[in-house]
Amino acid sequence: MKRLTNKRILLGITGSVAAYKGADLVRRLRDAGAEVQVVMTRGGAEFITPLTLQALSGRPVFLHHLDTETEAAMGHISLARRADLVLIAPASADFLARLAQGRADDLLATLCLASAGPLAVAPAMNRQMWSQPATQDNLQRLRQRGVHVFGPGSGGQACGETGPGRMLEPQEIVALSAALFDTGLLQGRRVLIDAGPTHEDIDAVRYLSNRSSGKMGFALAEAAVEAGAAVTLVSGPVALPTPERVTRIDVRAAEQMHAAVLDRAQEQDIFIAAAAVSDYRAAQPLPGKAKKQARLTLELVRNPDILRDVTALPRHPFTVGFAAETENVEDYARAKLRDKALDMIVANEVGRGDRGFESDDNELLVLWEGGRKRLPLGPKGRLARELITLIAERYGAEEDTAQDTGPAAGQ
Ligand code: PMT
């Protein structure tokens, strides 16, 4: 099983002799399924050539602060925003000091400042440098800010001394990186997710549908698995591979999606409705391939509302809906939260090219009775992990309330 599938790792290589292990690290991260973007400091590039890392990562290596190529291709902010994890390995004493000070004096330091995602460092230095109070103070500050510190190990050093300061071996760094995504927040829970569009037949070859790609729902399935849940994904027609450890049920039309969800909903702990279900279907699909006519009138009838029918079940799961809106996003989403008797609703603005339908990115506003949280624009994979964390918190809070007050109505 590949534990870093679909994870974008921005690997920073700084000036330490352990930089030579960067080659093996890149290979192992990719073997674990990650996409690796290497960024090197000038010091790092003294110890291992960018060309080696470019060949192993399959991507151009970025070196200099705001160079024309970086800016034209992606921009440093974009590099940071797309990463699921920024991993600095090896992290030299000098780089840790700059990180602790919040400096932005080269591309890598700037990226660390610009990234909203998790940051991990694998220190590598001489044992004396490691045990200096200045280095330990820097590490302390970084830990307090939520930076993950991998290692260092102890043993023989390149300088001939023995002691703490050796960078962990690449396989240990890969395992620790993967563990950051396996949160265990939904361990033992059953999560049902619907995703993608539905196809409502007009005749034998034409259908009504929408622009949903399934990316948001599939990212949620992957994040829920990483959180330890047993995940069932009911998917409309999409061109996406099934995330590992997910049970997938493929459907076409809203009525099939309705049946697949309702058949399973009562045995689930959590249901997340990320699908863009067609509100209407043809009252009477035409037989064969309809011939062209000057005018064609199609009668549409309403499809069943899956979410509404799930929350109407006598024993229903903790239910999270989505709201796709082009205006008055929060007001309309709050109305859906109440009308459909949901535990949470995830609003997203659609109709803009850079988020929502089809895009790799999204921006979410999560609402519940008495609360709200905005998850800023970013890749759907990262948003999915943040949303699953929030769902796990709210689900846990409702469970605690239910235990305090006895069996809750409808749960
Ligand atoms: O798939 P992507 O390209 O990644 O795009 C993601 C997305 C924009 C589709 C996703 O983030 C999203 O917003 N999904 C819900 C889209 C939608 O249909 O929203 P709505 O506001 O029309 O519906 C409100 C809720 O009711 C949704 O949870 C929907 O799944 C549910 N619903 C709607 C109709 C219906 N008949 N049954 C339902 O359960």
Short mmCIF file of C-alpha atoms and ligand atoms in Angstrom, two decimals:
data_model
loop_
_atom_site.label_atom_id
_atom_site.label_comp_id
_atom_site.label_asym_id
_atom_site.label_seq_id
_atom_site.Cartn_x
_atom_site.Cartn_y
_atom_site.Cartn_z
CA MET A 1 0.00 0.00 0.00
CA LYS A 2 1.32 3.44 -0.95
CA ARG A 3 0.99 5.68 2.05
CA LEU A 4 1.69 8.97 0.29
CA THR A 5 -0.50 8.54 -2.78
CA ASN A 6 -1.59 11.90 -4.24
CA LYS A 7 0.45 13.87 -1.69
CA ARG A 8 2.39 16.82 -3.04
CA ILE A 9 5.60 17.16 -1.07
CA LEU A 10 7.77 20.21 -1.36
CA LEU A 11 11.21 18.90 -0.39
CA GLY A 12 13.67 21.54 0.75
CA ILE A 13 17.34 20.56 0.68
CA THR A 14 19.71 22.79 2.63
CA GLY A 15 23.46 22.98 3.14
CA SER A 16 24.54 19.85 4.98
CA VAL A 17 26.63 16.89 3.96
CA ALA A 18 23.47 14.78 4.49
CA ALA A 19 22.12 16.47 1.34
CA TYR A 20 23.50 13.49 -0.60
CA LYS A 21 20.75 11.39 1.04
CA GLY A 22 18.27 13.70 -0.70
CA ALA A 23 18.56 11.55 -3.82
CA ASP A 24 17.44 8.42 -1.95
CA LEU A 25 14.77 10.41 -0.13
CA VAL A 26 13.25 11.68 -3.38
CA ARG A 27 13.16 8.14 -4.76
CA ARG A 28 11.55 6.71 -1.64
CA LEU A 29 8.95 9.50 -1.40
CA ARG A 30 7.98 8.82 -5.00
CA ASP A 31 7.89 5.06 -4.37
CA ALA A 32 5.42 5.83 -1.56
CA GLY A 33 3.20 7.58 -4.11
CA ALA A 34 4.14 11.23 -3.49
CA GLU A 35 4.69 13.93 -6.09
CA VAL A 36 7.99 15.61 -5.12
CA GLN A 37 8.98 19.20 -5.91
CA VAL A 38 12.56 19.92 -4.88
CA VAL A 39 13.70 23.39 -3.80
CA MET A 40 17.34 23.86 -2.81
CA THR A 41 19.22 26.54 -0.96
CA ARG A 42 22.58 27.64 -2.37
CA GLY A 43 24.26 25.56 0.38
CA GLY A 44 22.25 22.46 -0.55
CA ALA A 45 23.28 22.79 -4.18
CA GLU A 46 26.95 22.72 -3.09
CA PHE A 47 26.50 19.17 -1.80
CA ILE A 48 24.34 17.54 -4.48
CA THR A 49 23.59 18.64 -8.02
CA PRO A 50 20.14 19.91 -8.92
CA LEU A 51 20.38 17.78 -12.05
CA THR A 52 20.47 14.55 -10.01
CA LEU A 53 17.39 15.63 -8.06
CA GLN A 54 15.64 16.79 -11.21
CA ALA A 55 16.20 13.39 -12.82
CA LEU A 56 14.92 11.56 -9.75
CA SER A 57 11.94 13.80 -9.05
CA GLY A 58 10.97 14.17 -12.70
CA ARG A 59 10.50 17.92 -12.18
CA PRO A 60 12.66 21.03 -12.53
CA VAL A 61 14.43 21.88 -9.30
CA PHE A 62 13.98 25.44 -8.02
CA LEU A 63 17.01 27.17 -6.63
CA HIS A 64 17.08 30.91 -6.47
CA HIS A 65 14.91 33.47 -4.83
CA LEU A 66 12.25 34.71 -7.26
CA ASP A 67 14.10 33.59 -10.38
CA THR A 68 12.34 34.28 -13.67
CA GLU A 69 11.61 30.62 -14.33
CA THR A 70 9.98 30.02 -10.97
CA GLU A 71 7.88 33.12 -11.22
CA ALA A 72 6.81 32.52 -14.80
CA ALA A 73 5.96 28.88 -14.23
CA MET A 74 4.20 28.88 -10.87
CA GLY A 75 5.20 31.70 -8.57
CA HIS A 76 6.64 31.01 -5.13
CA ILE A 77 3.33 31.53 -3.36
CA SER A 78 1.69 29.02 -5.63
CA LEU A 79 4.48 26.48 -4.99
CA ALA A 80 3.83 26.78 -1.26
CA ARG A 81 0.06 26.73 -1.56
CA ARG A 82 -0.03 23.53 -3.58
CA ALA A 83 2.08 21.51 -1.14
CA ASP A 84 0.42 19.01 1.20
CA LEU A 85 3.64 18.95 3.22
CA VAL A 86 6.76 21.11 3.21
CA LEU A 87 9.60 18.83 4.29
CA ILE A 88 13.08 20.23 4.91
CA ALA A 89 15.59 17.38 4.82
CA PRO A 90 18.35 17.91 5.63
CA ALA A 91 17.64 21.02 7.70
CA SER A 92 20.95 22.69 8.57
CA ALA A 93 21.51 24.67 11.79
CA ASP A 94 21.58 27.86 9.73
CA PHE A 95 18.28 27.08 8.01
CA LEU A 96 16.59 26.24 11.32
CA ALA A 97 17.79 29.59 12.68
CA ARG A 98 16.40 31.44 9.67
CA LEU A 99 13.12 29.53 9.93
CA ALA A 100 12.83 30.36 13.63
CA GLN A 101 13.32 34.05 12.81
CA GLY A 102 10.74 33.98 10.04
CA ARG A 103 13.26 35.15 7.45
CA ALA A 104 12.42 35.25 3.75
CA ASP A 105 15.91 35.70 2.37
CA ASP A 106 15.88 32.88 -0.15
CA LEU A 107 13.24 30.93 -2.05
CA LEU A 108 13.00 28.04 0.41
CA ALA A 109 12.66 30.26 3.49
CA THR A 110 10.05 32.34 1.64
CA LEU A 111 8.09 29.21 0.75
CA CYS A 112 8.07 28.10 4.38
CA LEU A 113 6.62 31.48 5.36
CA ALA A 114 4.06 31.39 2.55
CA SER A 115 2.84 27.86 3.25
CA ALA A 116 -0.36 27.26 5.21
CA GLY A 117 0.10 23.50 5.34
CA PRO A 118 2.16 21.28 7.62
CA LEU A 119 5.92 21.84 7.86
CA ALA A 120 8.45 19.20 8.96
CA VAL A 121 12.19 19.46 9.41
CA ALA A 122 14.80 16.70 9.61
CA PRO A 123 17.82 18.37 11.27
CA ALA A 124 21.33 17.37 10.24
CA MET A 125 24.46 18.88 11.77
CA ASN A 126 27.54 18.31 13.85
CA ARG A 127 26.77 17.16 17.43
CA GLN A 128 28.26 20.34 18.91
CA MET A 129 26.11 22.54 16.70
CA TRP A 130 23.08 20.43 17.63
CA SER A 131 23.61 20.79 21.37
CA GLN A 132 24.21 24.57 21.25
CA PRO A 133 21.56 26.41 23.28
CA ALA A 134 20.97 28.66 20.25
CA THR A 135 20.00 25.65 18.09
CA GLN A 136 17.89 24.12 20.85
CA ASP A 137 16.11 27.47 21.39
CA ASN A 138 15.35 27.65 17.67
CA LEU A 139 13.98 24.09 17.71
CA GLN A 140 11.85 24.91 20.74
CA ARG A 141 10.34 27.93 18.97
CA LEU A 142 9.63 25.91 15.86
CA ARG A 143 7.96 23.10 17.84
CA GLN A 144 5.78 25.67 19.62
CA ARG A 145 4.64 26.91 16.20
CA GLY A 146 3.57 23.39 15.24
CA VAL A 147 6.59 22.46 13.12
CA HIS A 148 7.21 18.70 13.16
CA VAL A 149 10.79 17.76 14.01
CA PHE A 150 11.96 14.41 12.66
CA GLY A 151 15.00 13.19 14.59
CA PRO A 152 17.88 13.72 14.49
CA GLY A 153 19.51 10.34 15.00
CA SER A 154 22.72 9.71 16.84
CA GLY A 155 25.93 7.99 15.70
CA GLY A 156 29.07 8.49 13.64
CA GLN A 157 29.19 11.83 11.81
CA ALA A 158 30.87 12.94 8.58
CA CYS A 159 33.27 15.11 10.63
CA GLY A 160 34.54 12.02 12.46
CA GLU A 161 32.75 12.76 15.73
CA THR A 162 30.02 10.63 17.28
CA GLY A 163 26.80 11.92 18.83
CA PRO A 164 23.37 13.40 18.08
CA GLY A 165 22.79 15.38 14.88
CA ARG A 166 22.68 12.75 12.13
CA MET A 167 19.79 13.14 9.74
CA LEU A 168 17.33 10.25 10.02
CA GLU A 169 17.53 7.66 7.27
CA PRO A 170 15.29 8.39 4.23
CA GLN A 171 12.96 5.45 5.00
CA GLU A 172 12.40 6.78 8.54
CA ILE A 173 11.62 10.25 7.16
CA VAL A 174 9.14 8.75 4.67
CA ALA A 175 7.40 6.79 7.46
CA LEU A 176 7.16 9.88 9.70
CA SER A 177 5.84 11.98 6.81
CA ALA A 178 3.16 9.40 6.04
CA ALA A 179 2.19 9.23 9.72
CA LEU A 180 1.33 12.96 9.62
CA PHE A 181 -1.55 12.16 7.27
CA ASP A 182 -2.80 9.09 9.20
CA THR A 183 -4.57 11.01 11.94
CA GLY A 184 -6.72 8.17 13.34
CA LEU A 185 -9.42 10.78 14.14
CA LEU A 186 -12.18 8.54 12.74
CA GLN A 187 -10.70 5.20 13.77
CA GLY A 188 -13.37 2.49 13.67
CA ARG A 189 -16.04 4.82 12.22
CA ARG A 190 -18.06 4.08 9.09
CA VAL A 191 -18.28 6.95 6.64
CA LEU A 192 -20.50 7.08 3.56
CA ILE A 193 -19.76 9.70 0.91
CA ASP A 194 -21.51 10.53 -2.35
CA ALA A 195 -19.58 12.26 -5.11
CA GLY A 196 -19.63 13.38 -8.72
CA PRO A 197 -22.51 14.25 -11.02
CA THR A 198 -25.52 12.19 -12.04
CA HIS A 199 -26.57 11.48 -15.62
CA GLU A 200 -30.28 11.72 -16.30
CA ASP A 201 -31.19 10.13 -19.61
CA ILE A 202 -33.08 12.17 -22.19
CA ASP A 203 -32.94 9.42 -24.80
CA ALA A 204 -30.66 6.46 -25.57
CA VAL A 205 -27.57 8.67 -26.09
CA ARG A 206 -28.22 12.05 -24.45
CA TYR A 207 -28.45 13.03 -20.82
CA LEU A 208 -28.79 15.98 -18.42
CA SER A 209 -25.85 16.52 -16.11
CA ASN A 210 -23.54 19.12 -14.55
CA ARG A 211 -19.82 19.92 -14.34
CA SER A 212 -18.96 17.97 -11.18
CA SER A 213 -15.70 16.01 -11.62
CA GLY A 214 -15.94 14.11 -8.32
CA LYS A 215 -12.58 15.54 -7.14
CA MET A 216 -13.97 17.03 -3.92
CA GLY A 217 -15.83 13.87 -2.89
CA PHE A 218 -12.94 11.55 -3.80
CA ALA A 219 -10.51 13.73 -1.82
CA LEU A 220 -12.85 13.45 1.16
CA ALA A 221 -12.94 9.65 0.80
CA GLU A 222 -9.14 9.56 0.82
CA ALA A 223 -8.92 11.86 3.85
CA ALA A 224 -11.52 9.83 5.75
CA VAL A 225 -9.55 6.62 5.11
CA GLU A 226 -6.39 8.32 6.36
CA ALA A 227 -8.33 9.29 9.47
CA GLY A 228 -8.97 5.58 10.08
CA ALA A 229 -12.58 5.28 8.84
CA ALA A 230 -14.11 2.43 6.82
CA VAL A 231 -15.26 4.41 3.78
CA THR A 232 -17.96 3.65 1.21
CA LEU A 233 -18.03 5.98 -1.78
CA VAL A 234 -21.13 6.17 -3.97
CA SER A 235 -19.95 7.79 -7.16
CA GLY A 236 -21.68 9.20 -10.19
CA PRO A 237 -19.92 8.87 -13.57
CA VAL A 238 -16.40 10.35 -13.16
CA ALA A 239 -12.95 9.65 -14.57
CA LEU A 240 -11.12 9.20 -11.27
CA PRO A 241 -9.32 6.16 -9.83
CA THR A 242 -10.72 4.67 -6.63
CA PRO A 243 -8.72 5.84 -3.60
CA GLU A 244 -6.97 2.99 -1.80
CA ARG A 245 -8.95 1.15 0.92
CA VAL A 246 -12.23 2.69 -0.25
CA THR A 247 -15.29 0.61 -1.20
CA ARG A 248 -16.71 2.20 -4.35
CA ILE A 249 -20.21 1.84 -5.74
CA ASP A 250 -20.75 3.30 -9.19
CA VAL A 251 -24.14 4.71 -10.17
CA ARG A 252 -25.43 6.85 -13.06
CA ALA A 253 -28.68 8.54 -12.24
CA ALA A 254 -29.98 10.31 -9.12
CA GLU A 255 -32.50 7.57 -8.39
CA GLN A 256 -29.71 4.97 -8.39
CA MET A 257 -27.58 7.20 -6.15
CA HIS A 258 -30.56 7.66 -3.85
CA ALA A 259 -31.07 3.88 -3.59
CA ALA A 260 -27.35 3.16 -3.05
CA VAL A 261 -27.10 5.75 -0.26
CA LEU A 262 -30.41 4.95 1.46
CA ASP A 263 -29.63 1.20 1.46
CA ARG A 264 -26.51 1.88 3.53
CA ALA A 265 -27.13 5.09 5.47
CA GLN A 266 -28.57 3.55 8.64
CA GLU A 267 -25.45 1.50 9.33
CA GLN A 268 -23.12 4.51 8.95
CA ASP A 269 -21.74 6.88 11.57
CA ILE A 270 -21.25 9.78 9.15
CA PHE A 271 -22.73 10.65 5.75
CA ILE A 272 -21.16 13.36 3.57
CA ALA A 273 -23.10 14.47 0.47
CA ALA A 274 -20.55 16.01 -1.91
CA ALA A 275 -22.36 14.85 -5.06
CA ALA A 276 -23.95 17.31 -7.45
CA VAL A 277 -27.21 15.41 -7.80
CA SER A 278 -29.38 16.48 -10.70
CA ASP A 279 -32.51 18.07 -9.26
CA TYR A 280 -34.55 17.00 -12.29
CA ARG A 281 -34.87 14.08 -14.68
CA ALA A 282 -36.88 13.58 -17.86
CA ALA A 283 -40.42 12.52 -16.97
CA GLN A 284 -40.33 10.09 -19.88
CA PRO A 285 -36.92 9.40 -21.52
CA LEU A 286 -37.40 9.20 -25.29
CA PRO A 287 -36.96 5.78 -26.92
CA GLY A 288 -33.87 5.27 -29.11
CA LYS A 289 -31.93 8.29 -30.39
CA ALA A 290 -34.48 11.04 -30.82
CA LYS A 291 -34.61 12.52 -34.33
CA LYS A 292 -33.98 16.24 -34.80
CA GLN A 293 -37.10 18.38 -34.67
CA ALA A 294 -37.63 22.12 -35.06
CA ARG A 295 -38.51 22.29 -31.39
CA LEU A 296 -38.33 19.73 -28.61
CA THR A 297 -40.18 20.11 -25.34
CA LEU A 298 -38.90 18.06 -22.48
CA GLU A 299 -40.97 17.58 -19.34
CA LEU A 300 -38.82 17.35 -16.23
CA VAL A 301 -39.80 15.97 -12.86
CA ARG A 302 -38.04 16.39 -9.51
CA ASN A 303 -35.55 13.79 -8.36
CA PRO A 304 -35.70 12.54 -4.78
CA ASP A 305 -33.60 14.57 -2.33
CA ILE A 306 -31.03 12.14 -0.97
CA LEU A 307 -29.93 14.32 1.96
CA ARG A 308 -33.47 15.06 3.09
CA ASP A 309 -34.36 11.37 2.99
CA VAL A 310 -31.25 10.42 4.97
CA THR A 311 -31.96 12.88 7.80
CA ALA A 312 -35.60 11.69 7.84
CA LEU A 313 -34.48 8.14 8.69
CA PRO A 314 -35.42 7.09 12.21
CA ARG A 315 -31.73 6.31 12.92
CA HIS A 316 -29.64 8.55 10.78
CA PRO A 317 -25.90 9.18 10.67
CA PHE A 318 -24.22 12.50 11.47
CA THR A 319 -25.03 14.19 8.17
CA VAL A 320 -22.94 16.75 6.31
CA GLY A 321 -24.33 18.43 3.19
CA PHE A 322 -22.72 20.69 0.63
CA ALA A 323 -24.16 23.87 -0.83
CA ALA A 324 -23.02 25.03 -4.26
CA GLU A 325 -24.00 28.69 -4.63
CA THR A 326 -23.22 31.54 -7.00
CA GLU A 327 -24.44 34.32 -4.65
CA ASN A 328 -25.53 34.90 -1.04
CA VAL A 329 -23.43 31.86 -0.22
CA GLU A 330 -23.74 31.92 3.57
CA ASP A 331 -27.45 32.80 3.71
CA TYR A 332 -28.48 30.12 1.23
CA ALA A 333 -26.25 27.54 2.89
CA ARG A 334 -27.70 28.31 6.35
CA ALA A 335 -31.19 27.89 4.90
CA LYS A 336 -30.21 24.44 3.53
CA LEU A 337 -28.67 23.49 6.89
CA ARG A 338 -32.02 24.11 8.57
CA ASP A 339 -34.36 22.89 5.80
CA LYS A 340 -32.56 19.58 5.36
CA ALA A 341 -32.01 19.11 9.13
CA LEU A 342 -28.24 18.70 8.67
CA ASP A 343 -25.54 18.55 11.32
CA MET A 344 -23.17 20.57 9.13
CA ILE A 345 -23.11 22.20 5.73
CA VAL A 346 -20.12 22.99 3.55
CA ALA A 347 -20.72 25.98 1.32
CA ASN A 348 -18.69 26.66 -1.79
CA GLU A 349 -18.97 29.42 -4.33
CA VAL A 350 -19.34 28.01 -7.83
CA GLY A 351 -19.34 29.62 -11.26
CA ARG A 352 -15.76 30.91 -10.85
CA GLY A 353 -13.00 29.26 -12.86
CA ASP A 354 -10.47 28.88 -10.05
CA ARG A 355 -12.55 26.84 -7.55
CA GLY A 356 -15.63 24.65 -7.10
CA PHE A 357 -16.72 22.49 -10.04
CA GLU A 358 -13.90 20.73 -11.97
CA SER A 359 -11.08 22.78 -10.47
CA ASP A 360 -8.29 21.19 -8.39
CA ASP A 361 -8.86 23.94 -5.82
CA ASN A 362 -11.71 25.07 -3.66
CA GLU A 363 -12.59 27.43 -0.83
CA LEU A 364 -15.05 26.24 1.80
CA LEU A 365 -17.23 27.86 4.42
CA VAL A 366 -18.34 25.27 6.97
CA LEU A 367 -21.46 26.03 8.99
CA TRP A 368 -23.23 24.33 11.87
CA GLU A 369 -25.72 25.40 14.51
CA GLY A 370 -23.89 28.10 16.43
CA GLY A 371 -20.61 27.91 14.51
CA ARG A 372 -18.74 28.60 11.30
CA LYS A 373 -15.23 28.06 9.94
CA ARG A 374 -13.69 29.27 6.68
CA LEU A 375 -11.18 26.98 4.95
CA PRO A 376 -9.25 29.30 2.59
CA LEU A 377 -8.61 28.65 -1.09
CA GLY A 378 -6.31 25.66 -1.56
CA PRO A 379 -6.00 22.23 -3.15
CA LYS A 380 -9.01 19.96 -2.60
CA GLY A 381 -6.79 17.30 -0.99
CA ARG A 382 -5.72 19.64 1.79
CA LEU A 383 -9.20 21.10 2.26
CA ALA A 384 -10.59 17.57 2.49
CA ARG A 385 -8.20 16.73 5.34
CA GLU A 386 -9.10 19.95 7.17
CA LEU A 387 -12.80 19.27 6.65
CA ILE A 388 -12.52 15.68 7.89
CA THR A 389 -10.74 16.98 11.01
CA LEU A 390 -13.57 19.45 11.61
CA ILE A 391 -16.24 16.80 10.99
CA ALA A 392 -14.49 14.44 13.43
CA GLU A 393 -14.49 17.22 16.07
CA ARG A 394 -18.17 18.09 15.59
CA TYR A 395 -19.18 14.43 15.43
CA GLY A 396 -17.24 13.79 18.67
CA ALA A 397 -18.88 16.81 20.31
CA GLU A 398 -22.38 15.63 19.36
CA GLU A 399 -21.61 12.12 20.60
CA ASP A 400 -20.47 13.52 23.95
CA THR A 401 -23.68 15.56 24.22
CA ALA A 402 -25.76 12.48 23.33
CA GLN A 403 -24.02 10.47 26.06
CA ASP A 404 -24.59 13.23 28.63
CA THR A 405 -28.27 13.62 27.83
CA GLY A 406 -29.24 10.03 26.96
CA PRO A 407 -30.36 8.77 23.53
CA ALA A 408 -30.80 11.77 21.24
CA ALA A 409 -33.95 11.98 19.16
CA GLY A 410 -33.38 10.60 15.71
CA GLN A 411 -29.82 9.38 16.35
O1 PMT B 1 -16.99 17.36 -8.07
P1 PMT B 1 -16.08 18.59 -8.14
O2 PMT B 1 -15.78 18.98 -9.57
O3 PMT B 1 -14.84 18.42 -7.30
O4 PMT B 1 -16.88 19.82 -7.54
C1 PMT B 1 -17.22 19.83 -6.19
C2 PMT B 1 -18.65 20.34 -5.98
C3 PMT B 1 -18.75 21.80 -6.37
C4 PMT B 1 -19.65 19.50 -6.79
C5 PMT B 1 -18.96 20.11 -4.45
O5 PMT B 1 -18.05 20.86 -3.69
C6 PMT B 1 -20.38 20.53 -4.10
O6 PMT B 1 -20.69 21.68 -3.86
N1 PMT B 1 -21.31 19.53 -4.07
C7 PMT B 1 -22.75 19.76 -3.92
C8 PMT B 1 -23.33 20.29 -5.21
C9 PMT B 1 -24.82 20.52 -5.11
O7 PMT B 1 -25.55 19.82 -5.75
O8 PMT B 1 -25.18 21.47 -4.27
P2 PMT B 1 -26.73 21.90 -4.00
O9 PMT B 1 -26.61 23.19 -3.25
O10 PMT B 1 -27.50 21.90 -5.28
O11 PMT B 1 -27.29 20.75 -3.08
C10 PMT B 1 -27.27 20.83 -1.66
C11 PMT B 1 -26.99 19.46 -1.08
O12 PMT B 1 -28.08 18.58 -1.35
C12 PMT B 1 -25.75 18.78 -1.62
O13 PMT B 1 -25.08 18.14 -0.53
C13 PMT B 1 -26.29 17.74 -2.59
O14 PMT B 1 -25.45 16.57 -2.65
C14 PMT B 1 -27.61 17.39 -1.93
N2 PMT B 1 -28.65 16.92 -2.84
C15 PMT B 1 -29.10 17.74 -3.85
C16 PMT B 1 -30.10 17.30 -4.68
C17 PMT B 1 -30.64 16.01 -4.48
N3 PMT B 1 -31.61 15.56 -5.27
N4 PMT B 1 -30.19 15.24 -3.48
C18 PMT B 1 -29.21 15.67 -2.67
O15 PMT B 1 -28.79 14.95 -1.76
#
